Tab-separated table of C-alpha atoms and ligand atoms in Angstrom:
chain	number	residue	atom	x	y	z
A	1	UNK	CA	-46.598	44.804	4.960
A	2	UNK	CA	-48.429	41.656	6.408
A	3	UNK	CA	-46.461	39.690	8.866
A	4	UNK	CA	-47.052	36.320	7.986
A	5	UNK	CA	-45.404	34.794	10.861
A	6	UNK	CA	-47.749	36.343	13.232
A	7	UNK	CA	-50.348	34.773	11.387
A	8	UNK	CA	-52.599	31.603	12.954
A	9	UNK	CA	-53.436	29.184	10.027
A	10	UNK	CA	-57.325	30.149	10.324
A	11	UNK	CA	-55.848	33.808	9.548
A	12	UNK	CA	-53.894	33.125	6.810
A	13	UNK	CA	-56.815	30.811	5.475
A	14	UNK	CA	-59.035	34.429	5.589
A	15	UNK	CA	-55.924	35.925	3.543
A	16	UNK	CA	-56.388	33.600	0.898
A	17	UNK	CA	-59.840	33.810	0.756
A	18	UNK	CA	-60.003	37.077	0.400
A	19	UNK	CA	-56.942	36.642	-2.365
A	20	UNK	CA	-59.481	34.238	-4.208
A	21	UNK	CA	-57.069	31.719	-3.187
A	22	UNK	CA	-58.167	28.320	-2.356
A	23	UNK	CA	-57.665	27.587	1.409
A	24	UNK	CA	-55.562	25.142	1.072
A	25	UNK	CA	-52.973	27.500	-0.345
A	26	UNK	CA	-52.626	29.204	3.064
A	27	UNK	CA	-52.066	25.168	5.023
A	28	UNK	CA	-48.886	25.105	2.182
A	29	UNK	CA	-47.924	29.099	3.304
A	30	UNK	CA	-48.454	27.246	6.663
A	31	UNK	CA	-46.235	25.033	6.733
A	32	UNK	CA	-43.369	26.232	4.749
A	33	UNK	CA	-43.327	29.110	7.118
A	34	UNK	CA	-42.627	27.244	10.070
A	35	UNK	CA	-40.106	24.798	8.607
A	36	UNK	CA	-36.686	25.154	10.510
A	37	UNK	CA	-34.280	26.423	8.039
A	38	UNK	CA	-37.078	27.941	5.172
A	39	UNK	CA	-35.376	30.702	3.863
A	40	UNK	CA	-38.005	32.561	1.633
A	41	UNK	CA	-41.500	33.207	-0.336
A	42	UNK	CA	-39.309	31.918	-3.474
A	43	UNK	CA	-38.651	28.585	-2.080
A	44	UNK	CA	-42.509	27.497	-1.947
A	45	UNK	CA	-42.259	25.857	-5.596
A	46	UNK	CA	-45.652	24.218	-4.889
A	47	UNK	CA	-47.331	27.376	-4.878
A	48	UNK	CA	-47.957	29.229	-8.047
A	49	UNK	CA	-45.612	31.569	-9.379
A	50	UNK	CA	-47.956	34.653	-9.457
A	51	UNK	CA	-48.889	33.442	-5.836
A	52	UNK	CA	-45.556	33.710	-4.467
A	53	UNK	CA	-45.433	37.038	-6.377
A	54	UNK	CA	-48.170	38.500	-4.368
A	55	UNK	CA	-46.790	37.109	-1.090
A	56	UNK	CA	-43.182	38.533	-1.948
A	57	UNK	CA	-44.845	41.878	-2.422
A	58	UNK	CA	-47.372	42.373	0.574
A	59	UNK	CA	-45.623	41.095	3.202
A	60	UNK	CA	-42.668	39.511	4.765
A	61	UNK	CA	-41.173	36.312	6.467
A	62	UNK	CA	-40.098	38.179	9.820
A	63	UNK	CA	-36.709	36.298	11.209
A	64	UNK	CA	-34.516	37.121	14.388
A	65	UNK	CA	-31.258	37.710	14.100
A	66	UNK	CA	-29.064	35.555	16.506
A	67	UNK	CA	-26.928	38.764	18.638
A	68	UNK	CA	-25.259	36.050	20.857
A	69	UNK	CA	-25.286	32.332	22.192
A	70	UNK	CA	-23.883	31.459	25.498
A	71	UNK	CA	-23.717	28.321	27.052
A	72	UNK	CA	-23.496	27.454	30.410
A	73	UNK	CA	-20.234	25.586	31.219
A	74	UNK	CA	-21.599	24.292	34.969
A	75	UNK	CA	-24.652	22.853	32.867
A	76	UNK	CA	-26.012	22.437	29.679
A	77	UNK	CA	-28.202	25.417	29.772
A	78	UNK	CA	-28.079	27.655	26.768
A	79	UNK	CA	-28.759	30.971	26.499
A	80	UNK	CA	-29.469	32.847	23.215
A	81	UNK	CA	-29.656	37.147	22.659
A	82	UNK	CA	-31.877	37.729	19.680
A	83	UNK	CA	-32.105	41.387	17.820
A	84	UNK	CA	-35.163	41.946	16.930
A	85	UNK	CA	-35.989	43.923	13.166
A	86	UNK	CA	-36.306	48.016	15.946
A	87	UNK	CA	-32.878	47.012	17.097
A	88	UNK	CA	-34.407	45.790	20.407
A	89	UNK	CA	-32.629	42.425	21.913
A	90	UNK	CA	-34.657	39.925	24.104
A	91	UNK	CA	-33.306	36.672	25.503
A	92	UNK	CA	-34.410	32.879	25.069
A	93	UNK	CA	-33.156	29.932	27.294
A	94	UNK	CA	-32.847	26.255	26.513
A	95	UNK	CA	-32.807	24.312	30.393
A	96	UNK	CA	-31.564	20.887	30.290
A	97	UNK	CA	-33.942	18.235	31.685
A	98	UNK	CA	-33.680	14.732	32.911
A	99	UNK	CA	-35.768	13.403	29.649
A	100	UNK	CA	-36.251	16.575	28.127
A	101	UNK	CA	-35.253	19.866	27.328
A	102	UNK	CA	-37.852	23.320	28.116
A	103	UNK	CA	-37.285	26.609	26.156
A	104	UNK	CA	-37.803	29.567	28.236
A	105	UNK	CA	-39.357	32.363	26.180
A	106	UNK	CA	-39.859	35.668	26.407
A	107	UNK	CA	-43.231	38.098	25.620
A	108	UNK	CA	-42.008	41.639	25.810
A	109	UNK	CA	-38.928	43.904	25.818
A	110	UNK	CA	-38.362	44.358	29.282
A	111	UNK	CA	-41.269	44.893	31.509
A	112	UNK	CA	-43.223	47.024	33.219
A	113	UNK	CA	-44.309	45.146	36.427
A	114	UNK	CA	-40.964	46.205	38.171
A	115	UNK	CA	-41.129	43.042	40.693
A	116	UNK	CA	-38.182	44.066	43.196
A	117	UNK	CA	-36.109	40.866	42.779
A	118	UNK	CA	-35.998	40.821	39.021
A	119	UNK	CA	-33.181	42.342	36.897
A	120	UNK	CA	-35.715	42.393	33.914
A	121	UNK	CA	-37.867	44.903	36.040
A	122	UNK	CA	-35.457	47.155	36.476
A	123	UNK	CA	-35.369	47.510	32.552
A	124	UNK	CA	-38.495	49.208	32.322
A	125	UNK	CA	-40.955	48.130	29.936
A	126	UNK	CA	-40.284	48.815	25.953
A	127	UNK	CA	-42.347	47.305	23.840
A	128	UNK	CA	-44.624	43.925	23.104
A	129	UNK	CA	-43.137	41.174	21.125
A	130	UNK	CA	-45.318	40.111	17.649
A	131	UNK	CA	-46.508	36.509	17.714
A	132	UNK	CA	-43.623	36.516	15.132
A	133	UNK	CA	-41.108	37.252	17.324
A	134	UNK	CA	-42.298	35.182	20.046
A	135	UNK	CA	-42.328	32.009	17.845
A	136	UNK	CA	-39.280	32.697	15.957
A	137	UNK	CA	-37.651	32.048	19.345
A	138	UNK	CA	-38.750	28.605	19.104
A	139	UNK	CA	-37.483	28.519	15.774
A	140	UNK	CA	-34.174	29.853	16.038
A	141	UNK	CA	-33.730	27.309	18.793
A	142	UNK	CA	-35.015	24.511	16.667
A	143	UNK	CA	-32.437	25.674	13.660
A	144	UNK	CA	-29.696	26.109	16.235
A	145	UNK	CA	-29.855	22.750	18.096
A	146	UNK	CA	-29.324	19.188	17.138
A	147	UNK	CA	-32.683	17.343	17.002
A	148	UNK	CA	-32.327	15.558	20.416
A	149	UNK	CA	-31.460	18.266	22.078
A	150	UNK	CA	-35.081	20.299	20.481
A	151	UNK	CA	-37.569	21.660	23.768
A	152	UNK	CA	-40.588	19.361	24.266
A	153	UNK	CA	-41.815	22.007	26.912
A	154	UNK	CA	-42.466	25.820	26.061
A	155	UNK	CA	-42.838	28.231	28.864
A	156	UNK	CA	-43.204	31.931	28.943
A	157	UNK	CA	-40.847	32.642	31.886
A	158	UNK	CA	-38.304	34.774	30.015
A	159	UNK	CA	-38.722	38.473	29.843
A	160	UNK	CA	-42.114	40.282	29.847
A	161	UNK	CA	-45.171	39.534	31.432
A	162	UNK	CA	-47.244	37.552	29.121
A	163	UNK	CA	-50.642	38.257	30.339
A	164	UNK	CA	-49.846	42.088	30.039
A	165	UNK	CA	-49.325	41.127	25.846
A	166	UNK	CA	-52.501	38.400	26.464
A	167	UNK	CA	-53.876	38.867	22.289
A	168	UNK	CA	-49.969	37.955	21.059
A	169	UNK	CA	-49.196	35.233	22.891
A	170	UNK	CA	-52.718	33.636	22.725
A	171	UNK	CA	-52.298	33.606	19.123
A	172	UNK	CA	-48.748	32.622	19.542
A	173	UNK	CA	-49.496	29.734	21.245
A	174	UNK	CA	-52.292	28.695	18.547
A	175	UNK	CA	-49.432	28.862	15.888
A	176	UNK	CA	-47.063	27.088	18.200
A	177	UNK	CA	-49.681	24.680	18.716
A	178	UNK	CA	-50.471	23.766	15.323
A	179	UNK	CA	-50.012	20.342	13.888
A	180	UNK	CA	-49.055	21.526	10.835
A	181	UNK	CA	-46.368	23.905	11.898
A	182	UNK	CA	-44.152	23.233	14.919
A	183	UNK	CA	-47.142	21.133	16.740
A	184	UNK	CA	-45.908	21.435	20.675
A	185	UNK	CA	-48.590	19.788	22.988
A	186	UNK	CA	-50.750	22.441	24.545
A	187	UNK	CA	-50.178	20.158	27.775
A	188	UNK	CA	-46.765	20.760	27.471
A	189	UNK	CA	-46.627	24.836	27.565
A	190	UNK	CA	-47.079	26.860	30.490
A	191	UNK	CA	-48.020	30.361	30.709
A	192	UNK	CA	-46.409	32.651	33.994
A	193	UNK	CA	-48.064	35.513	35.512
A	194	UNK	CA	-47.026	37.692	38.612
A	195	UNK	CA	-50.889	37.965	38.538
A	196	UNK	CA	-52.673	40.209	36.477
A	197	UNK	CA	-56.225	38.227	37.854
A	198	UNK	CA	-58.471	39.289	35.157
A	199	UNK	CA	-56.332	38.181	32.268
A	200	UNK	CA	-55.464	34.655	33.804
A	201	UNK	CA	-59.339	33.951	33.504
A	202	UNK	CA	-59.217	35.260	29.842
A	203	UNK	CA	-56.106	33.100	28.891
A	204	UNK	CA	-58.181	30.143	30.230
A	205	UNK	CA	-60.964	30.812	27.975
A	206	UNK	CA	-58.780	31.064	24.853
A	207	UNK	CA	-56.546	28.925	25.320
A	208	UNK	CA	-55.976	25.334	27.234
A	209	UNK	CA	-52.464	25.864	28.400
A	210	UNK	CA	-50.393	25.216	31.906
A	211	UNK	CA	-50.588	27.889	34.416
A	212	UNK	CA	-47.900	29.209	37.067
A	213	UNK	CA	-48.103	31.866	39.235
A	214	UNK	CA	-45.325	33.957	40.625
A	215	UNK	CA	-46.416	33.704	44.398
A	216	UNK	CA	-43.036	34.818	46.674
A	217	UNK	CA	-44.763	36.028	49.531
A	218	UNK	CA	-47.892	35.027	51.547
A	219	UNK	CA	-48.890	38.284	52.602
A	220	UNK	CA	-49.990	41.629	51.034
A	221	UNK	CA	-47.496	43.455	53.294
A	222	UNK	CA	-44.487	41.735	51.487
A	223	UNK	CA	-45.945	40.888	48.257
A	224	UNK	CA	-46.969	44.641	47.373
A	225	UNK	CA	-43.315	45.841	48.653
A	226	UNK	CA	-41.937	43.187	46.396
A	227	UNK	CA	-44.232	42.665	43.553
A	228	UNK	CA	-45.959	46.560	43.137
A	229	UNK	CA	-48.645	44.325	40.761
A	230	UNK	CA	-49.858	42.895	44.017
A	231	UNK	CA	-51.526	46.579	44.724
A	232	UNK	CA	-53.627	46.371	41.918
A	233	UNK	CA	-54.536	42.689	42.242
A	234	UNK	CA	-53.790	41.689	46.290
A	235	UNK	CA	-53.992	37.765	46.972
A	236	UNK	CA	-57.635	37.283	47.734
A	237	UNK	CA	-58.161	38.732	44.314
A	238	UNK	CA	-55.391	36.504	42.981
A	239	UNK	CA	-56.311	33.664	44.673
A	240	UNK	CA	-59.829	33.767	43.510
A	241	UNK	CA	-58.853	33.949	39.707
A	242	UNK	CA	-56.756	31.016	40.106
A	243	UNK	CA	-59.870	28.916	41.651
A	244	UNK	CA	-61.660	30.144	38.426
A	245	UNK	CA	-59.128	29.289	36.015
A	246	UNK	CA	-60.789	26.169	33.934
A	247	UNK	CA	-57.482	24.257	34.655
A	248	UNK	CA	-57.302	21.060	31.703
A	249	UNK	CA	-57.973	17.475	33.359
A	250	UNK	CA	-55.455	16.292	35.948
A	251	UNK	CA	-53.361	19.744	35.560
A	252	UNK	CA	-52.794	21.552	38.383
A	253	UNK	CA	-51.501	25.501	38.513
A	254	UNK	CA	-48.084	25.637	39.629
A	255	UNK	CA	-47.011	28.352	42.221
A	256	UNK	CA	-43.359	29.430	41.986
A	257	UNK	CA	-41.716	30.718	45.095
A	258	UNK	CA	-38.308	32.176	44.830
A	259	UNK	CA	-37.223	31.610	49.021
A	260	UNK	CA	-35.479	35.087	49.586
A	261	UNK	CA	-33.127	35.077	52.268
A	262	UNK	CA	-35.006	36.056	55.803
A	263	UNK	CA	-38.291	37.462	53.947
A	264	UNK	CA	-40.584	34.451	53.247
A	265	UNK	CA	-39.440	30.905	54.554
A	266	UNK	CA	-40.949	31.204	58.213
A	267	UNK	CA	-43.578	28.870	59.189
A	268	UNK	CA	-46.015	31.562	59.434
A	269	UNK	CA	-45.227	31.472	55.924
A	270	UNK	CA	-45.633	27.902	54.924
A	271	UNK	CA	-49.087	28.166	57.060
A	272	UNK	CA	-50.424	31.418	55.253
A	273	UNK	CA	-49.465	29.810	51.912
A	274	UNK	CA	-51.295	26.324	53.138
A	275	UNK	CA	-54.441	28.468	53.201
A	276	UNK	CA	-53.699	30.262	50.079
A	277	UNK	CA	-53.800	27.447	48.485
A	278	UNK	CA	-57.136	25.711	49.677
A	279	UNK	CA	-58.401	23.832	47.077
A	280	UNK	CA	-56.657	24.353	44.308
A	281	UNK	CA	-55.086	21.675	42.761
A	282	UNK	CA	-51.332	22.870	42.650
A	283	UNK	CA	-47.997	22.590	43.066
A	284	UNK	CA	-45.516	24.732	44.646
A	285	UNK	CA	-41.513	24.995	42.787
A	286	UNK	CA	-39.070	26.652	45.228
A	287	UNK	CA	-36.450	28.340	44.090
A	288	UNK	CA	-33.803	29.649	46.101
A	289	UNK	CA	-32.679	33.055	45.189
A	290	UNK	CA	-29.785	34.114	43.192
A	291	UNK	CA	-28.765	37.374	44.002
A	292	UNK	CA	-27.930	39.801	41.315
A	293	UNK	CA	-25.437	42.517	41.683
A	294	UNK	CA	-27.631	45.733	42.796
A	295	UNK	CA	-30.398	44.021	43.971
A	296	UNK	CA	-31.105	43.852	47.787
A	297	UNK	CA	-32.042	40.421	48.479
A	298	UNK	CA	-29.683	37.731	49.936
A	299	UNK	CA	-29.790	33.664	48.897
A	300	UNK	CA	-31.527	32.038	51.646
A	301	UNK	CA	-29.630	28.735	53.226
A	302	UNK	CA	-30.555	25.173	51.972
A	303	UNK	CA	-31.395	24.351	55.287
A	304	UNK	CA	-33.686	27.495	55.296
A	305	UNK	CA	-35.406	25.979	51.964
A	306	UNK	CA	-35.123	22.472	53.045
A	307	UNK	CA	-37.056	23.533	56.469
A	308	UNK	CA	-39.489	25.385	54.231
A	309	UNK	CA	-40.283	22.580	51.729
A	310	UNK	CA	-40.790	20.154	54.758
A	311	UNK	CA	-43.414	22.105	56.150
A	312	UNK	CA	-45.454	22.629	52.946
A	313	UNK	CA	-44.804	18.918	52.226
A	314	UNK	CA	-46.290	18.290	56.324
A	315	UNK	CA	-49.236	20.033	55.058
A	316	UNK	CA	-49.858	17.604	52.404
A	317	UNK	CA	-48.405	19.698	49.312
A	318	UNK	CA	-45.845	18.780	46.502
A	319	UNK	CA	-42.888	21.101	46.865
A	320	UNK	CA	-40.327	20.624	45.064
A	321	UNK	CA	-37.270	22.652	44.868
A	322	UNK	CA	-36.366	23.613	41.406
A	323	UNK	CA	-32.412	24.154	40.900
A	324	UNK	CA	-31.483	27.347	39.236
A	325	UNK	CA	-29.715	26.539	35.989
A	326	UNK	CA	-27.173	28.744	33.807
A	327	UNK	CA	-26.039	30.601	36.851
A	328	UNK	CA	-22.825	31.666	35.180
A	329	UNK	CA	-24.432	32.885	32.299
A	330	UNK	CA	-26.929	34.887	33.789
A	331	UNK	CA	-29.771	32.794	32.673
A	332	UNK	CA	-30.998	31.874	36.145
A	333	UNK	CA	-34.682	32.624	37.164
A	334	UNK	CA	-34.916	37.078	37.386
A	335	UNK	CA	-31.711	37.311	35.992
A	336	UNK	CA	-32.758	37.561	32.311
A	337	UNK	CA	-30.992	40.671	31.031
A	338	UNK	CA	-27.515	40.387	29.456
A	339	UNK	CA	-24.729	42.472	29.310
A	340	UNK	CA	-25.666	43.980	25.350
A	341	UNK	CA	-28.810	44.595	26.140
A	342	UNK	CA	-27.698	47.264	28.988
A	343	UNK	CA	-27.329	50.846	27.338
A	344	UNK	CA	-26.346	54.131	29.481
A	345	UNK	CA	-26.672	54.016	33.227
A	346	UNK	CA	-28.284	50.685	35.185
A	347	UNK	CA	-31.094	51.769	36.705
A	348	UNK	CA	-32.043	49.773	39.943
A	349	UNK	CA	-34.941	49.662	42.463
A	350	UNK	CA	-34.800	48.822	46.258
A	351	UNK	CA	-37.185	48.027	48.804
A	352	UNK	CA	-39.581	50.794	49.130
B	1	LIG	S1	-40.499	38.714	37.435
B	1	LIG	FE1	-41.567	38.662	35.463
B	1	LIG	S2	-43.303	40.075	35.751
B	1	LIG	FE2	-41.832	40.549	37.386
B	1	LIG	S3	-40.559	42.214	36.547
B	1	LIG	FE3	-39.529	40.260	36.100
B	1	LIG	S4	-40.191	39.756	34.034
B	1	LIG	FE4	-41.637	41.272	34.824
């Protein structure tokens, strides 16, 4: 059966084509598909009836099915569980902004890059999402929300790493993307890696999105001990991708840092991460760590992340420290993983 949500417009144009359709048959499929609230093949009365036929019989309009909504009663965060059509569940979160709202998104089930600080990680990986199933997030969320509450930004910070699924979510983001479908700014999604360095230069020459980069440590010591992908790709590697990145006019990669309590705040640190980041245009989000039950980091002070933004700041970067949002609903940066989604024993990593 053809999926015809995981289809970019140029696809589905091919599909007609090779239908003997006329192309603009597949810009009507297009658009009807990524209507909030379109229910069906048989609702497309502008296409012909033998048409619709055809499309009822090869393929499907692939939907999630909303498991669970919670929302955050210290903020407005909002966190949605979708089940997925294998009985899998991944997770979705809608963060409140000052002028607008950003849906966090997710590209796998679970993961298999096993950073140390991550409840996600200690999931294991199961499967990739479908382009399908990473934009019917965005849809959902679009069905389930008033209009001025909808996302303006899209980032792929929920579970999964994204570059490690690189041929889905490029072609996610061209559906996303398109102005004839939901039509989000490329400027305004962002793409997360813990830093798989081949694939970030790949993703730059597909697609013109917003980079971050899961940084949390300045050396290989503590990143490989904390983020086991650092092995494969230590930070010289890392670092080097990033300068090669072809990053859009006046965008600059954004480094996240999640301050863990006693492990990476020195000034040793905020020096090592000043040379890191030698020219290349970035900024750096701090985020102080939330611990999760099981895990063994602690939350670092504010003083400790107040001392450690001043000295980045000193050194003439922007460091701003993020606030971690949905806390009570588990929705809080590494803590993606609810309570359904758990089955059997918890299995969880330490320090090596
Ligand atoms: S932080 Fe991201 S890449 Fe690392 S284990 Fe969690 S989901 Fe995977």
């Amino acid at each position: 059966m053809i999926d015809y949500r995981s289809k970019t417009l140029a696809e589905l144009e091919g599909l007609m084509e090779s239908w003997g359709e006329a192309a603009f048959r597949a810009r009507q499929l297009f658009k009807w598909l990524w209507r909030p609230g379109f229910s069906g093949i048989t609702e497309i009365t502008e296409l012909p009836k033998a048409l619709r036929a055809r499309l009822a019989l090869e393929g499907l309009v692939y939907g999630l099915k909303t498991e669970r909504v919670t929302a955050s009663r210290l903020d407005e965060t909002v966190k949605w569980a979708f089940r997925l059509s294998d009985g899998a569940v991944v997770e979705t979160v809608l963060i409140p902004g000052t002028n607008h709202n950003t849906l966090c998104i997710s590209s796998q089930v679970g993961c298999a890059m096993g950073c140390r600080f991550c409840r996600t990680g200690t999931m294991g990986f199961q499967r990739n999402l479908l382009p399908s199933e990473i934009c019917g997030q965005v849809l959902a969320v679009l069905e389930q929300t008033e209009p001025d509450r909808w996302p303006r930004n899209i980032v792929f910070m929920g579970m999964g790493e994204p570059l490690a699924n690189l041929q889905n979510v490029v072609t996610a983001i061209r559906i996303l993307t398109n102005e004839l479908g939901l039509n989000f700014s490329k400027r305004r999604i962002t793409v997360s890696t813990c830093g798989l360095a081949p694939q970030i230069i790949r993703l730059g020459r597909e697609v013109e999105v917003g980079l971050a980069i899961s940084l949390h440590a300045t050396t290989d010591e503590l990143r490989s001990r904390i983020m086991p992908v650092n092995r494969r790709y230590p930070l010289k590697e890392l670092m080097d991708a990033c300068r090669r990145f072809p990053l859009p006019k006046r965008r600059r990669i954004t480094f996240e840092y999640i301050v863990l309590g006693g492990l990476n705040h020195s000034r040793q640190d905020a020096k090592r991460l000043a040379r890191l980041l030698q020219g290349i245009p970035s900024k750096i989000n701090l985020i102080a760590y939330n611990p999760v039950h099981g895990l063994p980091f602690k939350a670092p002070s504010s003083e400790d992340v107040l001392r450690f933004q001043k000295c980045l700041m000193d050194k003439g970067f922007t460091a701003i420290i993020r606030k971690s949002r949905g806390r009570d609903i588990e929705a809080a940066c590494g803590q993606l993983w609810s309570k359904i989604l758990k089955k059997g024993s918890e299995r969880v990593t330490g320090l090596d």
